[in-house]
């Protein structure tokens, strides 16, 4: 965990509202694992005040990549940072995906911006595992398949791929999933993660999900990011420190 | 080598410099130790501790506002027993004064918590958080009720000889009246301010952005209010003041000292730049050197009005 001021190499617009930013940050690149995140201060002024959390999207040598959707002021400022600007990064943060489990096929399930952590995960597991990626969105403009392998898509409005949600698409492809030892990795909005969790319980799949929460610090000191624990109803887990990746059985969504 | 004296006293409590870390913004010290050398700091104040562990409020607990943030954490904490067993061993390794902040729902609970913690020698002082609902007395916050603040001060005073700081709520008409009661009932110092009550609503769903509806406003947005409260106390009551509210840099520290603070606490800034408090110590020293200030404590209440 460190704070570094790193130069932006380039910022590329990949969709209407979506950007990929390449940042030269050897210190972060060396240590960060898929599923971990960075808390980025986009401005030295007090507005916006807090850092903004982003998943690590990819790492290539000394460069790190984040992929983000322009939502409000913070991401707007970030999107305007071109080569030569600096970003103030606090990270790596949180627990990443567990890649040591016993499985043969990695199944990635992404909803909307939930695709963000999968390029790096793909890079890390593609040589040793088979990969199937399921990518969902409201409509075809929300499908983010950048750097993903073996992609199946679904849209709520049927404008591309399967017409329905991503978990329905998984259910439809159940035969592909029961053939071998699989592990499911999910990232996306909470409602999607909840139905993914239920799906995995029903068919007894091992599943890790990357969760989201409002955050102030990102490293465990503010208690701002609680998530209900399945094991202990008397205390919350913290998304930033105990997560953001959890086994889907360990949290209540 | 410089010969600036950065040390300050808050009543009986001696600190090597005026930079303290505020309750609820440092946990129990371990995470922040990765960014700051705790041994360099004036003091650290624990998250509010209660007699029993508290789960805290459901999400959403925080929301950003212009130059500030609202929080309604709900005093989530491990409780005094776990604190003593699991958190103190880490803090013992450091030579930084540890101030235990205590929260409770009854006067008796304040007393009981203090009594239990008092024998732990690592704890150098107590800070009482009166911004919590008084369950036995209709749920009004202790901090808004001058009699309750007086009662808590005198009852806790009776069970500890360690420096006793009462952390005042700004959500009152005249904060100096509360500071006076603290002094009259045997408190050693006051800290001011805790967060200001605020809220934020989503204009599409028409729902509050945080679960608890109201939250506590902190960050640079509250600094002018905090300065005014510190000044009010300083002009009316002869009691050491710890200034808190929106400090973002060393200049803010100096400003708080000028209006009457003996020391300060850094809160929200720890979330954004956890290395900043340590850095400020050097910057304060530089300020003193270039302004002919030999003892930083000379700045306290040096306002010219
Ligand atoms: C662990 C984690 C990883 C994330 N990874 C990515 C990613 O890879 N790509 C991406 O586009 N987005 C990601 N997000 C969401 C991203 O942090 C928000 O979109 C961003 O903070 C919005 O900031 P803003 O100023 O543009 O929006 P505003 O809406 O103006 O932000 C206002 C406040 O709300 C907070 N906020 C708003 N939306 C979210 C959200 N969805 N989650 C948490 N806080 C939010 C902001 O941090 C800020 O404090 C991630 C969130 C978390 C918690
Ligand atoms: C997330 C958060 C949690 C806090 N928790 C506590 C607490 O447990 N007890 C307490 O006395 N004050 C608590 N505070 C108040 C701070 O200690 C401080 O008084 C306040 O935030 C104003 O200072 P700042 O503007 O520098 O943050 C909390 C503040 C924040 C932002
Ligand atoms: S964001 Fe501060 S504890 Fe998780």
Coordinates of C-alpha atoms and ligand atoms in Angstrom, one line a residue:
Chain A
X1 CA 0.0 0.0 0.0
X2 CA 1.6 3.3 -1.1
X3 CA 0.8 6.7 -2.5
X4 CA 2.4 7.5 -5.8
X5 CA 2.1 10.4 -8.3
X6 CA 2.2 8.7 -11.6
X7 CA 2.2 10.1 -15.2
X8 CA -0.6 9.4 -17.6
X9 CA 0.7 7.8 -20.8
X10 CA -2.5 8.1 -22.7
X11 CA -6.3 8.2 -22.3
X12 CA -8.3 6.5 -24.9
X13 CA -12.0 6.8 -25.4
X14 CA -13.3 3.3 -26.2
X15 CA -17.1 3.8 -26.1
X16 CA -19.3 6.8 -25.9
X17 CA -18.7 7.4 -22.2
X18 CA -15.9 4.9 -21.5
X19 CA -12.2 5.6 -21.2
X20 CA -9.1 3.5 -20.8
X21 CA -6.2 5.2 -19.1
X22 CA -2.7 4.0 -19.3
X23 CA -0.5 5.1 -16.5
X24 CA 3.2 4.6 -16.0
X25 CA 3.5 3.3 -12.4
X26 CA 6.2 0.6 -11.9
X27 CA 5.6 0.6 -8.1
X28 CA 2.0 -0.3 -8.5
X29 CA 2.5 -2.6 -11.5
X30 CA 4.9 -4.8 -9.6
X31 CA 2.6 -5.6 -6.7
X32 CA -1.0 -5.4 -7.9
X33 CA -3.1 -8.5 -8.4
X34 CA -6.3 -9.0 -10.4
X35 CA -9.3 -7.9 -8.5
X36 CA -7.5 -5.3 -6.4
X37 CA -8.2 -1.7 -6.8
X38 CA -6.7 1.8 -6.7
X39 CA -8.0 4.9 -4.9
X40 CA -7.3 7.9 -7.1
X41 CA -7.2 11.5 -6.2
X42 CA -8.2 13.3 -9.4
X43 CA -7.6 16.9 -8.2
X44 CA -5.5 18.7 -5.6
X45 CA -8.5 21.0 -4.8
X46 CA -11.1 20.1 -2.2
X47 CA -13.8 19.6 -4.8
X48 CA -14.0 16.7 -5.4
X49 CA -12.6 15.9 -2.0
X50 CA -12.4 12.2 -1.8
X51 CA -10.4 9.7 -3.9
X52 CA -12.2 7.6 -6.5
X53 CA -11.9 3.8 -6.4
X54 CA -11.1 1.9 -9.7
X55 CA -10.4 -1.7 -10.3
X56 CA -7.1 -2.6 -11.9
X57 CA -8.0 -3.3 -15.5
X58 CA -4.7 -4.5 -16.8
X59 CA -1.0 -4.4 -16.2
X60 CA 1.7 -4.5 -19.0
X61 CA 5.3 -4.2 -17.8
X62 CA 5.6 -0.9 -15.9
X63 CA 2.2 0.3 -17.1
X64 CA -1.1 0.0 -15.4
X65 CA -4.6 0.5 -17.0
X66 CA -7.9 1.6 -15.6
X67 CA -11.1 1.6 -17.5
X68 CA -13.9 3.9 -16.4
X69 CA -17.3 5.2 -17.1
X70 CA -17.7 9.0 -16.9
X71 CA -20.4 9.3 -14.1
X72 CA -19.8 12.7 -12.4
X73 CA -17.2 15.3 -11.7
X74 CA -14.4 13.0 -10.6
X75 CA -14.4 10.7 -13.6
X76 CA -14.9 13.7 -15.9
X77 CA -11.7 15.3 -14.6
X78 CA -9.9 11.9 -14.9
X79 CA -11.0 11.5 -18.5
X80 CA -9.5 14.9 -19.4
X81 CA -6.1 13.9 -18.2
X82 CA -3.9 13.4 -21.2
X83 CA -0.3 12.4 -21.6
X84 CA 1.9 14.5 -19.3
X85 CA -0.7 14.9 -16.6
X86 CA -0.3 13.1 -13.3
X87 CA -2.6 11.0 -11.2
X88 CA -2.2 10.6 -7.4
X89 CA -2.7 6.9 -6.7
X90 CA -3.2 5.1 -3.4
X91 CA -2.9 1.3 -3.7
X92 CA -2.8 -1.5 -4.3
X93 CA -5.9 -2.0 -2.2
X94 CA -8.1 -4.8 -1.1
X95 CA -8.0 -8.5 -1.7
X96 CA -7.9 -9.7 -5.3
X97 CA -9.3 -12.9 -6.9
X98 CA -7.9 -16.1 -5.6
X99 CA -6.2 -17.8 -8.5
X100 CA -4.9 -20.8 -6.6
X101 CA -8.2 -22.8 -6.4
X102 CA -8.5 -26.1 -8.2
X103 CA -10.4 -25.4 -11.5
X104 CA -9.9 -26.0 -15.2
X105 CA -12.2 -23.3 -16.7
X106 CA -12.4 -19.7 -15.5
X107 CA -15.9 -18.3 -16.2
X108 CA -16.0 -14.5 -16.2
X109 CA -19.4 -12.9 -15.7
X110 CA -19.5 -9.1 -16.2
X111 CA -22.3 -6.6 -16.1
X112 CA -21.7 -3.2 -17.6
X113 CA -18.5 -1.6 -16.2
X114 CA -18.1 -4.9 -14.3
X115 CA -15.8 -5.9 -17.3
X116 CA -13.1 -3.7 -15.8
X117 CA -11.1 -6.3 -13.8
X118 CA -11.2 -9.0 -16.4
X119 CA -8.5 -8.1 -18.9
X120 CA -5.9 -8.4 -16.2
X121 CA -7.5 -11.6 -14.9
X122 CA -7.5 -13.0 -18.5
X123 CA -3.8 -12.1 -18.8
X124 CA -3.0 -14.0 -15.6
X125 CA -4.9 -17.2 -16.2
X126 CA -5.1 -17.7 -20.0
X127 CA -2.0 -19.8 -20.2
X128 CA -3.1 -22.3 -17.6
X129 CA -7.0 -22.3 -17.8
X130 CA -9.7 -22.3 -20.3
X131 CA -11.7 -19.1 -20.3
X132 CA -15.3 -18.3 -21.1
X133 CA -16.5 -14.7 -20.8
X134 CA -20.1 -13.7 -20.4
X135 CA -20.7 -10.0 -20.8
X136 CA -24.1 -8.3 -20.3
X137 CA -25.5 -4.8 -20.6
X138 CA -28.7 -2.9 -21.0
X139 CA -28.1 -2.5 -24.7
X140 CA -25.4 -3.1 -27.2
X141 CA -23.6 0.2 -26.4
X142 CA -23.1 -1.0 -22.8
X143 CA -21.3 -4.2 -23.8
X144 CA -17.6 -3.9 -22.9
X145 CA -15.6 -6.8 -24.3
X146 CA -12.2 -5.2 -24.4
X147 CA -9.4 -7.8 -24.2
X148 CA -11.7 -10.6 -23.2
X149 CA -11.7 -14.1 -24.7
X150 CA -14.4 -16.5 -25.8
X151 CA -17.1 -13.9 -25.3
X152 CA -20.9 -14.5 -25.0
X153 CA -23.1 -11.5 -24.7
X154 CA -26.6 -10.6 -23.5
X155 CA -28.6 -7.4 -23.6
X156 CA -31.7 -6.5 -21.7
X157 CA -33.2 -4.9 -24.8
X158 CA -32.0 -7.7 -27.2
X159 CA -30.0 -5.2 -29.3
X160 CA -27.1 -7.7 -29.3
X161 CA -26.5 -11.3 -28.2
X162 CA -29.0 -13.1 -26.0
X163 CA -32.1 -11.1 -25.2
X164 CA -32.2 -11.2 -21.4
X165 CA -29.9 -10.8 -18.4
X166 CA -26.5 -12.3 -18.0
X167 CA -27.6 -14.9 -15.4
X168 CA -30.3 -16.2 -17.7
X169 CA -27.7 -16.5 -20.4
X170 CA -25.5 -18.6 -18.0
X171 CA -28.5 -20.8 -17.2
X172 CA -29.0 -21.4 -20.9
X173 CA -25.3 -22.4 -21.2
X174 CA -25.4 -24.7 -18.2
X175 CA -24.2 -27.7 -20.3
X176 CA -21.0 -25.9 -21.1
X177 CA -20.5 -25.2 -17.4
X178 CA -21.1 -28.6 -15.9
X179 CA -18.7 -30.4 -18.3
X180 CA -15.6 -29.6 -16.3
X181 CA -14.3 -28.1 -13.1
X182 CA -15.2 -24.4 -13.3
X183 CA -14.8 -21.4 -11.2
X184 CA -17.0 -18.3 -11.7
X185 CA -15.7 -14.8 -11.3
X186 CA -18.4 -12.1 -11.2
X187 CA -18.3 -8.3 -11.3
X188 CA -21.1 -5.8 -11.9
X189 CA -24.0 -4.1 -10.2
X190 CA -25.3 -5.5 -6.9
X191 CA -28.5 -6.8 -8.3
X192 CA -26.6 -8.9 -10.9
X193 CA -24.2 -10.2 -8.3
X194 CA -27.1 -11.2 -6.1
X195 CA -28.7 -13.3 -8.9
X196 CA -25.3 -14.7 -9.8
X197 CA -24.8 -15.7 -6.2
X198 CA -28.2 -17.5 -6.1
X199 CA -27.4 -19.2 -9.4
X200 CA -24.1 -20.5 -8.0
X201 CA -25.8 -21.7 -4.9
X202 CA -28.4 -23.5 -6.9
X203 CA -25.8 -25.4 -9.0
X204 CA -23.1 -25.5 -6.4
X205 CA -20.5 -23.5 -8.3
X206 CA -17.5 -22.0 -6.7
X207 CA -17.9 -18.3 -7.2
X208 CA -16.0 -15.1 -6.4
X209 CA -17.5 -11.7 -6.8
X210 CA -16.1 -8.2 -6.8
X211 CA -18.4 -5.9 -4.9
X212 CA -18.8 -2.2 -4.8
X213 CA -19.5 0.4 -2.1
X214 CA -19.3 4.1 -1.5
X215 CA -15.8 4.6 0.0
X216 CA -13.9 7.4 1.7
X217 CA -10.5 6.0 2.6
X218 CA -10.3 2.6 0.7
X219 CA -8.0 1.1 3.3
X220 CA -10.0 0.3 6.4
X221 CA -10.0 3.4 8.6
X222 CA -13.3 5.1 8.0
X223 CA -15.8 2.2 8.3
X224 CA -17.7 3.7 5.4
X225 CA -18.0 0.6 3.3
X226 CA -19.9 -2.1 5.2
X227 CA -21.2 -5.3 3.6
X228 CA -23.3 -7.9 5.5
X229 CA -21.4 -11.0 6.4
X230 CA -23.0 -14.4 5.9
X231 CA -21.0 -16.0 8.8
X232 CA -21.5 -13.4 11.4
X233 CA -24.6 -11.2 11.5
X234 CA -23.2 -9.2 14.4
X235 CA -20.6 -7.5 12.4
X236 CA -20.2 -6.1 8.9
X237 CA -17.3 -6.9 6.7
X238 CA -15.6 -3.9 4.9
X239 CA -15.7 -3.9 1.1
X240 CA -12.3 -2.1 0.9
X241 CA -10.3 -4.3 3.2
X242 CA -12.1 -7.6 3.6
X243 CA -13.0 -7.4 -0.2
X244 CA -13.8 -6.1 -2.7
X245 CA -13.5 -9.7 -3.9
X246 CA -15.5 -12.2 -1.7
X247 CA -16.5 -15.7 -2.1
X248 CA -20.2 -15.3 -3.0
X249 CA -21.1 -17.5 0.0
X250 CA -19.4 -15.2 2.5
X251 CA -21.6 -12.1 2.0
X252 CA -25.3 -11.2 2.0
X253 CA -26.3 -9.1 -0.9
Chain B
X1 CA 19.4 21.5 13.9
X2 CA 16.5 23.8 14.5
X3 CA 15.6 25.0 18.0
X4 CA 11.9 25.5 17.5
X5 CA 10.0 24.0 20.4
X6 CA 6.9 22.2 18.9
X7 CA 5.8 20.7 22.1
X8 CA 2.4 21.6 23.6
X9 CA 0.4 20.9 26.7
X10 CA -3.3 20.2 27.0
X11 CA -3.7 20.5 30.7
X12 CA -1.6 17.6 32.1
X13 CA -1.2 15.9 28.8
X14 CA 2.2 16.8 27.1
X15 CA 2.6 16.3 23.4
X16 CA 5.7 16.5 21.3
X17 CA 3.8 18.5 18.7
X18 CA 0.2 19.7 18.2
X19 CA -0.7 17.2 15.5
X20 CA -3.2 14.6 16.7
X21 CA -5.3 12.2 14.6
X22 CA -9.0 12.5 15.2
X23 CA -11.3 9.8 16.4
X24 CA -13.0 7.7 13.7
X25 CA -10.4 8.6 11.1
X26 CA -7.5 6.4 12.1
X27 CA -9.2 3.2 13.3
X28 CA -6.9 1.8 15.9
X29 CA -3.7 3.0 14.2
X30 CA -2.5 -0.1 12.3
X31 CA -3.5 0.9 8.7
X32 CA -2.3 4.4 9.0
X33 CA 1.1 3.3 10.3
X34 CA 1.8 2.2 6.7
X35 CA 1.8 5.8 5.7
X36 CA 2.9 7.8 8.7
X37 CA 5.5 7.2 11.4
X38 CA 3.1 7.2 14.4
X39 CA 6.1 8.0 16.7
X40 CA 6.4 11.4 15.1
X41 CA 2.8 12.5 15.8
X42 CA 1.5 14.4 18.8
X43 CA -1.1 11.8 19.7
X44 CA -3.7 9.5 18.2
X45 CA -7.3 9.2 19.2
X46 CA -9.0 5.9 18.9
X47 CA -12.3 5.3 17.1
X48 CA -15.1 5.8 19.7
X49 CA -15.2 2.7 21.9
X50 CA -18.3 1.5 23.6
X51 CA -18.8 -1.1 26.4
X52 CA -20.1 -3.8 23.9
X53 CA -19.1 -4.1 20.3
X54 CA -21.3 -2.1 17.9
X55 CA -22.3 -3.2 14.5
X56 CA -23.0 0.3 13.2
X57 CA -25.5 1.5 10.6
X58 CA -26.3 -0.4 7.4
X59 CA -25.0 1.0 4.2
X60 CA -25.0 3.6 2.7
X61 CA -22.9 5.3 5.5
X62 CA -21.1 8.0 3.7
X63 CA -21.6 10.5 0.9
X64 CA -19.5 13.2 -0.5
X65 CA -20.7 16.8 -0.5
X66 CA -19.1 20.0 -1.7
X67 CA -15.6 20.2 -0.1
X68 CA -16.9 17.8 2.6
X69 CA -18.5 14.5 3.4
X70 CA -21.4 13.2 5.5
X71 CA -21.0 10.1 7.6
X72 CA -23.4 8.0 9.6
X73 CA -21.2 5.2 10.6
X74 CA -23.3 4.5 13.8
X75 CA -20.2 4.2 16.1
X76 CA -19.3 0.8 14.7
X77 CA -16.5 -0.4 17.0
X78 CA -15.0 -3.5 18.5
X79 CA -15.9 -2.7 22.1
X80 CA -13.6 -2.2 25.1
X81 CA -12.8 -5.9 25.7
X82 CA -11.6 -6.6 22.2
X83 CA -9.9 -3.3 22.1
X84 CA -7.8 -4.2 25.1
X85 CA -7.1 -7.7 24.0
X86 CA -6.5 -7.2 20.3
X87 CA -5.8 -3.6 19.5
X88 CA -3.7 -2.4 22.4
X89 CA -0.8 -4.8 21.7
X90 CA -0.1 -3.1 18.4
X91 CA -0.4 0.4 19.9
X92 CA 1.9 -0.5 22.7
X93 CA 4.8 -0.8 20.3
X94 CA 4.7 2.9 19.6
X95 CA 5.8 5.8 21.7
X96 CA 2.9 8.0 20.8
X97 CA 0.4 9.2 23.4
X98 CA -2.8 7.2 23.0
X99 CA -6.1 8.9 23.7
X100 CA -9.1 6.7 24.1
X101 CA -12.3 8.1 22.8
X102 CA -15.4 6.7 24.5
X103 CA -19.0 6.7 23.3
X104 CA -22.0 5.5 25.3
X105 CA -25.8 5.5 25.5
X106 CA -26.0 6.1 29.2
X107 CA -24.0 8.0 31.8
X108 CA -23.3 4.7 33.6
X109 CA -21.9 3.2 30.4
X110 CA -19.5 6.2 30.0
X111 CA -18.3 5.6 33.6
X112 CA -18.0 1.8 33.2
X113 CA -15.9 2.1 29.9
X114 CA -13.6 4.6 31.5
X115 CA -13.2 2.5 34.6
X116 CA -12.3 -0.6 32.5
X117 CA -9.8 1.3 30.3
X118 CA -8.2 3.4 33.1
X119 CA -5.9 0.7 34.3
X120 CA -4.3 0.3 30.9
X121 CA -1.1 2.3 31.1
X122 CA -0.8 2.7 27.3
X123 CA -3.8 5.0 27.4
X124 CA -2.7 8.5 28.3
X125 CA -6.0 10.4 28.2
X126 CA -9.7 10.0 27.6
X127 CA -11.8 11.9 25.1
X128 CA -15.5 11.7 25.7
X129 CA -17.7 11.7 22.7
X130 CA -21.0 13.3 23.8
X131 CA -22.4 13.3 20.3
X132 CA -24.4 10.1 21.0
X133 CA -28.0 9.6 21.9
X134 CA -28.8 9.5 25.6
X135 CA -31.0 6.4 25.6
X136 CA -32.4 6.7 29.1
X137 CA -33.3 10.4 28.6
X138 CA -35.4 10.3 25.5
X139 CA -32.6 9.8 23.0
X140 CA -31.5 13.4 22.9
X141 CA -27.8 13.7 22.3
X142 CA -25.8 14.2 25.5
X143 CA -23.9 16.9 23.6
X144 CA -27.0 19.0 23.1
X145 CA -28.0 18.9 26.8
X146 CA -25.8 21.0 29.0
X147 CA -26.9 19.2 32.2
X148 CA -26.0 15.8 30.7
X149 CA -22.6 17.1 29.6
X150 CA -22.0 18.3 33.1
X151 CA -23.1 15.0 34.6
X152 CA -21.0 12.9 32.3
X153 CA -18.0 15.1 33.0
X154 CA -18.3 14.9 36.8
X155 CA -19.1 11.1 36.8
X156 CA -16.2 10.2 34.5
X157 CA -13.9 12.6 36.4
X158 CA -14.6 10.6 39.6
X159 CA -13.2 7.3 38.1
X160 CA -10.0 8.5 36.4
X161 CA -7.0 10.7 37.2
X162 CA -5.9 10.7 33.6
X163 CA -6.4 13.9 31.5
X164 CA -10.1 14.1 30.6
X165 CA -11.1 15.8 27.4
X166 CA -14.8 16.3 26.5
X167 CA -15.4 16.5 22.7
X168 CA -18.1 19.1 22.1
X169 CA -20.8 19.1 19.6
X170 CA -21.1 22.2 17.4
X171 CA -24.9 21.7 17.0
X172 CA -25.7 24.0 19.9
X173 CA -26.3 27.8 20.2
X174 CA -23.4 28.6 22.5
X175 CA -20.6 26.1 22.6
X176 CA -18.8 28.2 25.3
X177 CA -21.5 27.4 27.8
X178 CA -20.8 23.7 27.4
X179 CA -17.0 24.3 27.7
X180 CA -17.6 26.2 30.9
X181 CA -19.6 23.3 32.4
X182 CA -16.8 20.9 31.4
X183 CA -14.3 23.1 33.3
X184 CA -16.6 23.5 36.3
X185 CA -17.1 19.7 36.6
X186 CA -13.4 18.9 36.5
X187 CA -12.7 18.3 32.8
X188 CA -9.1 19.1 31.7
X189 CA -9.8 20.2 28.2
X190 CA -12.4 20.3 25.4
X191 CA -12.1 19.3 21.8
X192 CA -14.1 21.2 19.2
X193 CA -15.7 20.4 17.0
X194 CA -17.4 17.1 16.3
X195 CA -19.3 16.9 13.0
X196 CA -22.2 19.2 12.0
X197 CA -25.6 17.6 11.4
X198 CA -26.4 17.5 7.7
X199 CA -28.2 15.5 5.0
X200 CA -28.3 14.9 1.3
X201 CA -31.2 13.7 -1.0
X202 CA -31.3 12.0 -4.3
X203 CA -33.4 14.2 -6.6
X204 CA -34.6 11.4 -8.8
X205 CA -35.6 8.8 -6.1
X206 CA -36.4 11.6 -3.5
X207 CA -34.7 9.4 -0.9
X208 CA -31.9 10.3 1.5
X209 CA -28.5 9.4 0.2
X210 CA -27.5 7.8 3.5
X211 CA -29.5 5.1 5.4
X212 CA -29.6 7.1 8.6
X213 CA -31.0 10.1 6.8
X214 CA -28.9 12.6 8.8
X215 CA -25.1 12.4 8.9
X216 CA -22.2 14.3 10.3
X217 CA -20.6 16.8 8.0
X218 CA -16.8 17.0 8.1
X219 CA -14.0 18.2 5.9
X220 CA -12.9 21.7 4.7
X221 CA -16.5 22.8 4.3
X222 CA -16.8 23.0 8.1
X223 CA -13.5 24.8 8.9
X224 CA -14.9 28.3 9.2
X225 CA -17.6 27.0 11.6
X226 CA -15.0 25.2 13.7
X227 CA -12.7 28.2 13.9
X228 CA -15.6 30.3 15.1
X229 CA -16.5 27.8 17.8
X230 CA -12.9 27.5 19.0
X231 CA -12.6 31.3 19.1
X232 CA -15.9 31.6 21.1
X233 CA -14.6 29.1 23.7
X234 CA -11.2 30.8 23.8
X235 CA -12.7 34.2 24.4
X236 CA -15.1 33.1 27.1
X237 CA -13.6 30.2 29.0
X238 CA -10.1 29.5 30.4
X239 CA -9.8 25.9 29.3
X240 CA -7.3 24.2 26.9
X241 CA -8.9 23.6 23.5
X242 CA -8.1 21.0 20.8
X243 CA -9.2 22.4 17.5
X244 CA -10.8 20.1 15.0
X245 CA -12.6 20.6 11.7
X246 CA -11.6 20.6 8.1
X247 CA -7.8 20.9 8.5
X248 CA -6.2 20.2 5.2
X249 CA -2.7 21.7 5.6
X250 CA -0.2 23.3 8.0
X251 CA -1.7 26.7 7.5
X252 CA -5.0 25.5 8.8
X253 CA -3.2 24.3 11.9
X254 CA -1.7 27.7 12.5
X255 CA -5.1 29.3 12.0
X256 CA -6.7 27.1 14.7
X257 CA -3.9 27.8 17.1
X258 CA -4.2 31.5 16.6
X259 CA -7.9 31.5 17.4
X260 CA -7.3 29.5 20.6
X261 CA -6.4 25.9 20.0
X262 CA -3.5 24.3 22.0
X263 CA -3.4 21.4 19.7
X264 CA -5.4 20.1 16.7
X265 CA -6.8 16.9 15.3
X266 CA -6.8 15.9 11.7
X267 CA -9.8 13.9 10.5
X268 CA -11.2 13.6 7.0
X269 CA -7.8 14.5 5.5
X270 CA -6.5 11.1 6.7
X271 CA -8.8 9.4 4.2
X272 CA -7.4 11.4 1.3
X273 CA -3.7 11.8 2.2
X274 CA -2.8 9.6 5.2
X275 CA 0.8 10.8 4.9
X276 CA -0.1 14.5 5.3
X277 CA -0.2 14.7 9.2
X278 CA 3.4 13.6 9.5
X279 CA 4.5 16.0 6.7
X280 CA 2.8 18.9 8.4
X281 CA 5.0 18.6 11.4
X282 CA 8.0 19.6 9.3
X283 CA 6.0 22.3 7.7
X284 CA 5.0 23.8 11.0
X285 CA 8.6 23.8 12.1
X286 CA 9.6 25.7 8.9
X287 CA 6.8 28.2 9.5
X288 CA 8.0 28.8 13.0
X289 CA 11.6 29.2 11.9
X290 CA 10.8 31.7 9.2
X291 CA 8.5 33.7 11.4
X292 CA 10.6 33.9 14.5
X293 CA 8.3 31.7 16.6
X294 CA 10.5 29.8 19.2
X295 CA 7.7 28.0 20.9
X296 CA 4.7 26.9 18.8
X297 CA 2.6 27.1 22.0
X298 CA 3.0 30.8 21.9
X299 CA 0.6 30.9 19.0
X300 CA -2.3 29.6 21.0
X301 CA -4.9 32.4 21.3
X302 CA -2.5 34.9 19.8
X303 CA -5.4 36.5 17.9
X304 CA -5.5 40.2 17.5
X305 CA -9.1 41.5 17.5
Ligands
LIG1 C1 -13.8 -1.3 -5.5 C2 -14.4 -0.5 -6.6 C3 -13.9 -0.6 -7.9 C4 -14.4 0.2 -8.9 N1 -14.0 0.0 -10.2 C5 -14.4 0.8 -11.2 C6 -13.9 0.7 -12.5 O1 -13.0 -0.1 -12.8 N2 -14.4 1.5 -13.5 C7 -15.4 2.4 -13.2 O2 -15.9 3.1 -14.1 N3 -15.9 2.5 -12.0 C8 -15.5 1.8 -11.0 N4 -16.0 1.9 -9.7 C9 -17.0 3.0 -9.5 C10 -16.3 4.3 -9.4 O3 -15.6 4.4 -8.2 C11 -17.3 5.5 -9.5 O4 -17.9 5.5 -10.8 C12 -16.7 6.8 -9.3 O5 -16.2 7.0 -8.0 C13 -17.6 8.0 -9.7 O6 -17.0 9.2 -9.4 P1 -17.6 10.6 -10.0 O7 -17.0 11.7 -9.3 O8 -17.4 10.6 -11.5 O9 -19.2 10.4 -9.8 P2 -20.1 11.1 -8.7 O10 -21.4 10.3 -8.9 O11 -20.1 12.5 -8.8 O12 -19.5 10.7 -7.3 C14 -20.0 11.1 -6.1 C15 -19.4 10.3 -5.0 O13 -20.0 9.0 -5.0 C16 -19.1 8.0 -5.2 N5 -19.5 7.0 -6.1 C17 -20.3 7.2 -7.2 N6 -20.6 6.0 -7.9 C18 -19.9 5.1 -7.2 C19 -19.9 3.7 -7.3 N7 -20.4 3.0 -8.3 N8 -19.1 3.0 -6.4 C20 -18.5 3.6 -5.4 N9 -18.6 4.9 -5.2 C21 -19.3 5.6 -6.1 C22 -17.8 8.7 -5.7 O14 -16.6 8.0 -5.3 C23 -17.9 10.0 -5.0 O15 -17.5 10.0 -3.7 C24 -15.5 1.1 -8.7 C25 -15.9 1.3 -7.3 C26 -15.4 0.5 -6.3 C27 -15.9 0.7 -4.9
LIG2 C1 -16.1 8.7 9.0 C2 -15.9 9.5 10.3 C3 -16.1 8.8 11.5 C4 -16.0 9.5 12.7 N1 -16.1 8.8 13.9 C5 -16.0 9.5 15.1 C6 -16.1 8.8 16.3 O1 -16.2 7.6 16.3 N2 -16.0 9.5 17.4 C7 -15.8 10.9 17.4 O2 -15.7 11.5 18.5 N3 -15.7 11.5 16.3 C8 -15.8 10.9 15.1 N4 -15.7 11.6 13.9 C9 -15.5 13.1 13.9 C10 -14.1 13.5 13.7 O3 -13.2 13.0 14.8 C11 -13.9 15.0 13.6 O4 -14.4 15.6 14.8 C12 -14.7 15.6 12.5 O5 -14.6 14.7 11.4 C13 -14.2 17.0 12.1 O6 -12.9 17.0 11.6 P1 -12.4 16.9 10.1 O7 -13.2 17.9 9.4 O8 -11.0 17.1 10.1 O9 -12.8 15.5 9.6 C14 -15.8 10.9 12.7 C15 -15.6 11.6 11.5 C16 -15.7 10.9 10.3 C17 -15.5 11.6 9.0
LIG3 S1 -13.6 2.8 2.6 FE1 -12.9 3.4 4.5 S2 -13.1 1.6 5.6 FE2 -13.6 1.0 3.6

